[in-house]
Tab-separated table of C-alpha atoms in Angstrom:
chain	number	residue	atom	x	y	z
B	1	MET	CA	74.469	133.001	116.507
B	2	LYS	CA	76.375	133.267	119.770
B	3	LEU	CA	75.272	136.161	121.985
B	4	GLN	CA	77.342	137.058	125.044
B	5	ILE	CA	76.235	139.701	127.512
B	6	ILE	CA	78.610	141.293	129.992
B	7	THR	CA	76.612	142.595	132.939
B	8	LEU	CA	76.692	143.223	136.670
B	9	PHE	CA	73.166	141.853	136.968
B	10	PRO	CA	72.845	138.568	135.041
B	11	LYS	CA	69.640	137.580	136.864
B	12	MET	CA	67.819	140.406	135.090
B	13	PHE	CA	67.839	138.230	131.958
B	14	ASP	CA	66.209	135.162	133.502
B	15	GLY	CA	62.650	136.049	132.499
B	16	PRO	CA	63.013	137.550	129.003
B	17	PHE	CA	65.263	134.775	127.717
B	18	ALA	CA	63.182	131.957	129.219
B	19	GLU	CA	59.930	132.722	127.399
B	20	SER	CA	58.391	132.835	123.935
B	21	MET	CA	60.459	133.080	120.752
B	22	LEU	CA	63.820	133.610	122.437
B	23	LEU	CA	63.450	130.390	124.410
B	24	LYS	CA	62.358	128.505	121.287
B	25	ALA	CA	65.291	129.932	119.331
B	26	GLN	CA	67.697	128.664	121.986
B	27	ASN	CA	66.046	125.255	122.123
B	28	LYS	CA	66.360	124.975	118.327
B	29	GLY	CA	70.033	125.910	118.479
B	30	LEU	CA	69.464	129.027	116.365
B	31	ILE	CA	70.966	131.255	119.047
B	32	SER	CA	72.980	130.678	122.199
B	33	VAL	CA	73.034	133.185	125.035
B	34	GLU	CA	75.859	133.415	127.567
B	35	LEU	CA	75.722	135.780	130.530
B	36	ILE	CA	79.100	136.955	131.789
B	37	ASP	CA	79.114	138.406	135.304
B	38	LEU	CA	81.334	141.496	135.281
B	39	ARG	CA	81.816	141.192	139.048
B	40	GLN	CA	83.921	138.075	138.467
B	41	PHE	CA	86.549	140.323	136.907
B	42	GLY	CA	86.517	142.912	139.688
B	43	LEU	CA	89.732	144.112	141.292
B	44	GLY	CA	91.013	143.083	144.700
B	45	PRO	CA	89.340	141.037	147.427
B	46	ARG	CA	86.112	143.058	147.133
B	47	LYS	CA	85.907	142.553	143.353
B	48	THR	CA	85.691	146.289	142.740
B	49	VAL	CA	84.411	147.277	139.284
B	50	ASP	CA	83.844	151.023	139.681
B	51	ASP	CA	85.357	154.165	141.161
B	52	THR	CA	84.705	157.878	141.573
B	53	PRO	CA	85.024	160.055	138.460
B	54	TYR	CA	88.107	162.144	137.863
B	55	GLY	CA	87.215	165.823	138.040
B	56	GLY	CA	84.567	165.214	140.674
B	57	GLY	CA	80.831	164.708	140.399
B	58	ASP	CA	78.132	162.367	141.645
B	59	GLY	CA	77.965	158.658	141.077
B	60	MET	CA	80.459	155.995	140.152
B	61	VAL	CA	82.068	155.066	136.825
B	62	LEU	CA	82.845	151.529	135.665
B	63	ARG	CA	86.585	150.973	135.464
B	64	PRO	CA	88.152	149.799	132.182
B	65	GLU	CA	90.159	146.858	133.547
B	66	PRO	CA	87.259	144.560	134.522
B	67	ILE	CA	85.437	145.286	131.262
B	68	ALA	CA	88.564	144.563	129.216
B	69	ALA	CA	89.090	141.273	131.064
B	70	ALA	CA	85.451	140.257	130.528
B	71	ILE	CA	85.607	141.072	126.804
B	72	GLU	CA	88.835	139.128	126.378
B	73	THR	CA	87.287	136.132	128.135
B	74	ALA	CA	84.245	136.280	125.855
B	75	GLN	CA	86.486	136.448	122.799
B	76	GLN	CA	88.148	133.167	123.736
B	77	THR	CA	85.040	131.346	122.488
B	78	ASN	CA	83.728	134.011	120.118
B	79	ASP	CA	86.767	135.636	118.559
B	80	LYS	CA	85.014	137.001	115.474
B	81	ALA	CA	82.112	138.550	117.399
B	82	LYS	CA	81.224	142.212	117.017
B	83	ILE	CA	81.648	144.012	120.345
B	84	ILE	CA	78.870	146.447	121.248
B	85	LEU	CA	78.707	148.921	124.128
B	86	LEU	CA	75.171	149.895	125.135
B	87	THR	CA	75.206	153.601	125.980
B	88	PRO	CA	72.842	156.595	125.562
B	89	SER	CA	75.604	158.381	123.631
B	90	GLY	CA	75.846	155.664	120.972
B	91	GLN	CA	74.345	155.642	117.505
B	92	ARG	CA	70.615	154.963	117.352
B	93	LEU	CA	69.619	151.347	116.825
B	94	ARG	CA	67.479	151.169	113.695
B	95	GLN	CA	66.188	148.268	111.652
B	96	PRO	CA	68.801	148.524	108.835
B	97	LEU	CA	71.535	148.199	111.455
B	98	VAL	CA	69.718	145.252	113.047
B	99	ARG	CA	69.785	143.516	109.648
B	100	GLN	CA	73.529	144.115	109.456
B	101	LEU	CA	74.061	142.631	112.904
B	102	VAL	CA	72.221	139.449	111.889
B	103	ALA	CA	75.067	138.737	109.460
B	104	GLU	CA	77.627	138.675	112.281
B	105	SER	CA	78.870	135.345	113.616
B	106	GLY	CA	78.316	136.553	117.155
B	107	LEU	CA	77.783	139.586	119.359
B	108	ILE	CA	79.381	140.615	122.646
B	109	LEU	CA	77.145	143.142	124.403
B	110	VAL	CA	78.621	145.283	127.180
B	111	CYS	CA	76.077	146.738	129.609
B	112	GLY	CA	76.965	150.076	131.153
B	113	ARG	CA	75.861	151.011	134.686
B	114	TYR	CA	75.892	153.835	137.223
B	115	GLU	CA	77.229	157.075	135.703
B	116	GLY	CA	78.589	155.153	132.739
B	117	VAL	CA	81.858	153.527	131.736
B	118	ASP	CA	85.356	154.915	131.506
B	119	GLU	CA	85.669	156.577	128.081
B	120	ARG	CA	88.698	154.442	127.273
B	121	VAL	CA	86.433	151.388	127.003
B	122	ALA	CA	85.388	152.795	123.612
B	123	SER	CA	88.770	151.658	122.278
B	124	LEU	CA	87.780	148.057	123.005
B	125	VAL	CA	84.449	147.971	121.152
B	126	ASP	CA	83.377	148.010	117.517
B	127	VAL	CA	80.245	150.082	117.926
B	128	GLU	CA	78.390	152.063	120.598
B	129	LEU	CA	74.606	151.677	120.465
B	130	SER	CA	71.665	153.532	121.968
B	131	VAL	CA	68.061	152.293	121.898
B	132	GLY	CA	66.644	155.814	122.177
B	133	ASP	CA	67.113	159.350	123.368
B	134	TYR	CA	66.485	158.648	127.031
B	135	VAL	CA	68.502	157.307	129.952
B	136	LEU	CA	67.921	153.981	131.687
B	137	THR	CA	69.506	152.652	134.866
B	138	GLY	CA	71.814	150.428	132.873
B	139	GLY	CA	72.501	148.650	129.601
B	140	GLU	CA	70.664	145.454	130.484
B	141	ILE	CA	67.294	146.394	128.986
B	142	PRO	CA	68.942	147.772	125.815
B	143	ALA	CA	70.882	144.487	125.546
B	144	MET	CA	67.574	142.610	125.700
B	145	VAL	CA	66.266	144.847	122.924
B	146	VAL	CA	69.267	144.094	120.712
B	147	VAL	CA	69.027	140.341	121.320
B	148	ASP	CA	65.294	140.303	120.571
B	149	ALA	CA	65.565	142.499	117.459
B	150	VAL	CA	68.441	140.476	116.010
B	151	SER	CA	67.180	137.011	116.942
B	152	ARG	CA	63.770	137.424	115.312
B	153	LEU	CA	65.455	138.030	111.938
B	154	ILE	CA	67.379	134.765	112.054
B	155	PRO	CA	65.682	132.285	109.683
B	156	GLY	CA	63.524	129.826	111.583
B	157	VAL	CA	63.002	131.918	114.715
B	158	LEU	CA	59.624	133.429	113.773
B	159	GLY	CA	58.377	130.436	111.835
B	160	GLY	CA	56.734	132.271	108.928
B	161	GLU	CA	59.191	132.808	106.098
B	162	THR	CA	57.887	136.299	105.296
B	163	SER	CA	56.985	137.454	108.811
B	164	ALA	CA	59.978	139.764	109.103
B	165	GLU	CA	59.712	141.032	105.522
B	166	ILE	CA	56.302	142.713	105.641
B	167	GLU	CA	56.446	144.427	109.028
B	168	SER	CA	57.247	147.972	110.114
B	169	PHE	CA	60.705	149.225	109.079
B	170	ALA	CA	61.334	146.236	106.800
B	171	ASP	CA	62.614	148.772	104.260
B	172	GLY	CA	64.120	151.004	106.924
B	173	GLU	CA	61.284	153.524	107.280
B	174	THR	CA	57.801	152.355	106.246
B	175	LEU	CA	55.355	151.372	108.978
B	176	GLU	CA	53.221	148.271	108.621
B	177	TYR	CA	49.604	148.528	107.476
B	178	PRO	CA	46.746	148.068	110.030
B	179	GLN	CA	45.885	144.489	110.932
B	180	TYR	CA	42.430	143.038	111.694
B	181	THR	CA	41.045	139.678	112.798
B	182	LYS	CA	37.681	138.290	113.904
B	183	PRO	CA	35.055	139.469	114.692
B	184	ALA	CA	34.239	141.514	111.615
B	185	SER	CA	32.269	143.967	113.765
B	186	TRP	CA	33.201	144.875	117.335
B	187	ARG	CA	31.675	147.648	119.458
B	188	GLY	CA	30.502	149.415	116.340
B	189	LEU	CA	33.922	149.251	114.687
B	190	VAL	CA	34.026	147.209	111.492
B	191	VAL	CA	36.779	145.624	109.441
B	192	PRO	CA	37.345	147.476	106.130
B	193	GLU	CA	35.223	145.908	103.416
B	194	VAL	CA	38.170	145.361	101.089
B	195	LEU	CA	39.703	142.870	103.543
B	196	LEU	CA	36.530	140.806	103.404
B	197	SER	CA	36.248	140.939	99.620
B	198	GLY	CA	38.623	138.095	98.803
B	199	HIS	CA	40.160	140.259	96.044
B	200	HIS	CA	43.889	139.741	96.572
B	201	GLY	CA	45.002	142.580	94.313
B	202	GLU	CA	42.723	145.110	96.006
B	203	VAL	CA	43.883	143.939	99.424
B	204	LEU	CA	47.519	144.470	98.449
B	205	LYS	CA	46.753	147.942	97.123
B	206	TRP	CA	44.815	148.855	100.280
B	207	ARG	CA	47.643	147.658	102.491
B	208	ALA	CA	50.242	149.640	100.539
B	209	ASP	CA	48.089	152.783	100.696
B	210	GLN	CA	47.475	152.367	104.417
B	211	ALA	CA	51.157	151.762	105.146
B	212	ALA	CA	52.119	154.927	103.289
B	213	LYS	CA	49.393	156.916	105.057
B	214	ARG	CA	50.411	155.650	108.481
B	215	THR	CA	54.074	156.394	107.800
B	216	ARG	CA	53.295	159.967	106.718
B	217	GLY	CA	51.018	160.517	109.697
B	218	ARG	CA	53.620	159.410	112.220
B	219	ALA	CA	56.657	160.966	110.569
B	220	GLY	CA	57.186	163.276	113.527
B	221	ARG	CA	56.812	160.655	116.234
């Protein structure tokens, strides 16, 4: 999958995309990540990308022209990609939507900044996404979240064939059961006996019961 990120701060992605599974996925050719510097499409000799908001108010708003030019440039090598604007006012990113995005041939992620982007940019994108009901300084961290969430569902990225099928939200809502490893006893806390029993059927039943219990207990989180 080809992932293109339009941002004013491409260096923010150096660390997250150069470690762990995302690096391995790139090395295997399972994903490719291209960072597109929005400043390159700025207007005039100062490469201006923002301006004061009509109607007054604090802060600056990203202009539509540089974003449109950046998107059109990205589309030259990724013309069937779904275009996503990261914004607090977008629809909430949830696991069922992540699974839908995995089926796309590519994604173009537009990172907002400052007081936001000109509302007319919405006419250029396919979907507006939010990673939660809070406000960050920009869309870069949400873009990292989208890339990570989508990439790990691509076959071969995690390694284990069922890794992404038995985790939290695999069905859209159920949380994963508790996990334990060695030692069997630690600081007075012991691993549930059923997990040490070797009885596969009882283990599966325990895990299903615990997943349901955990989901009910955290329903209001």
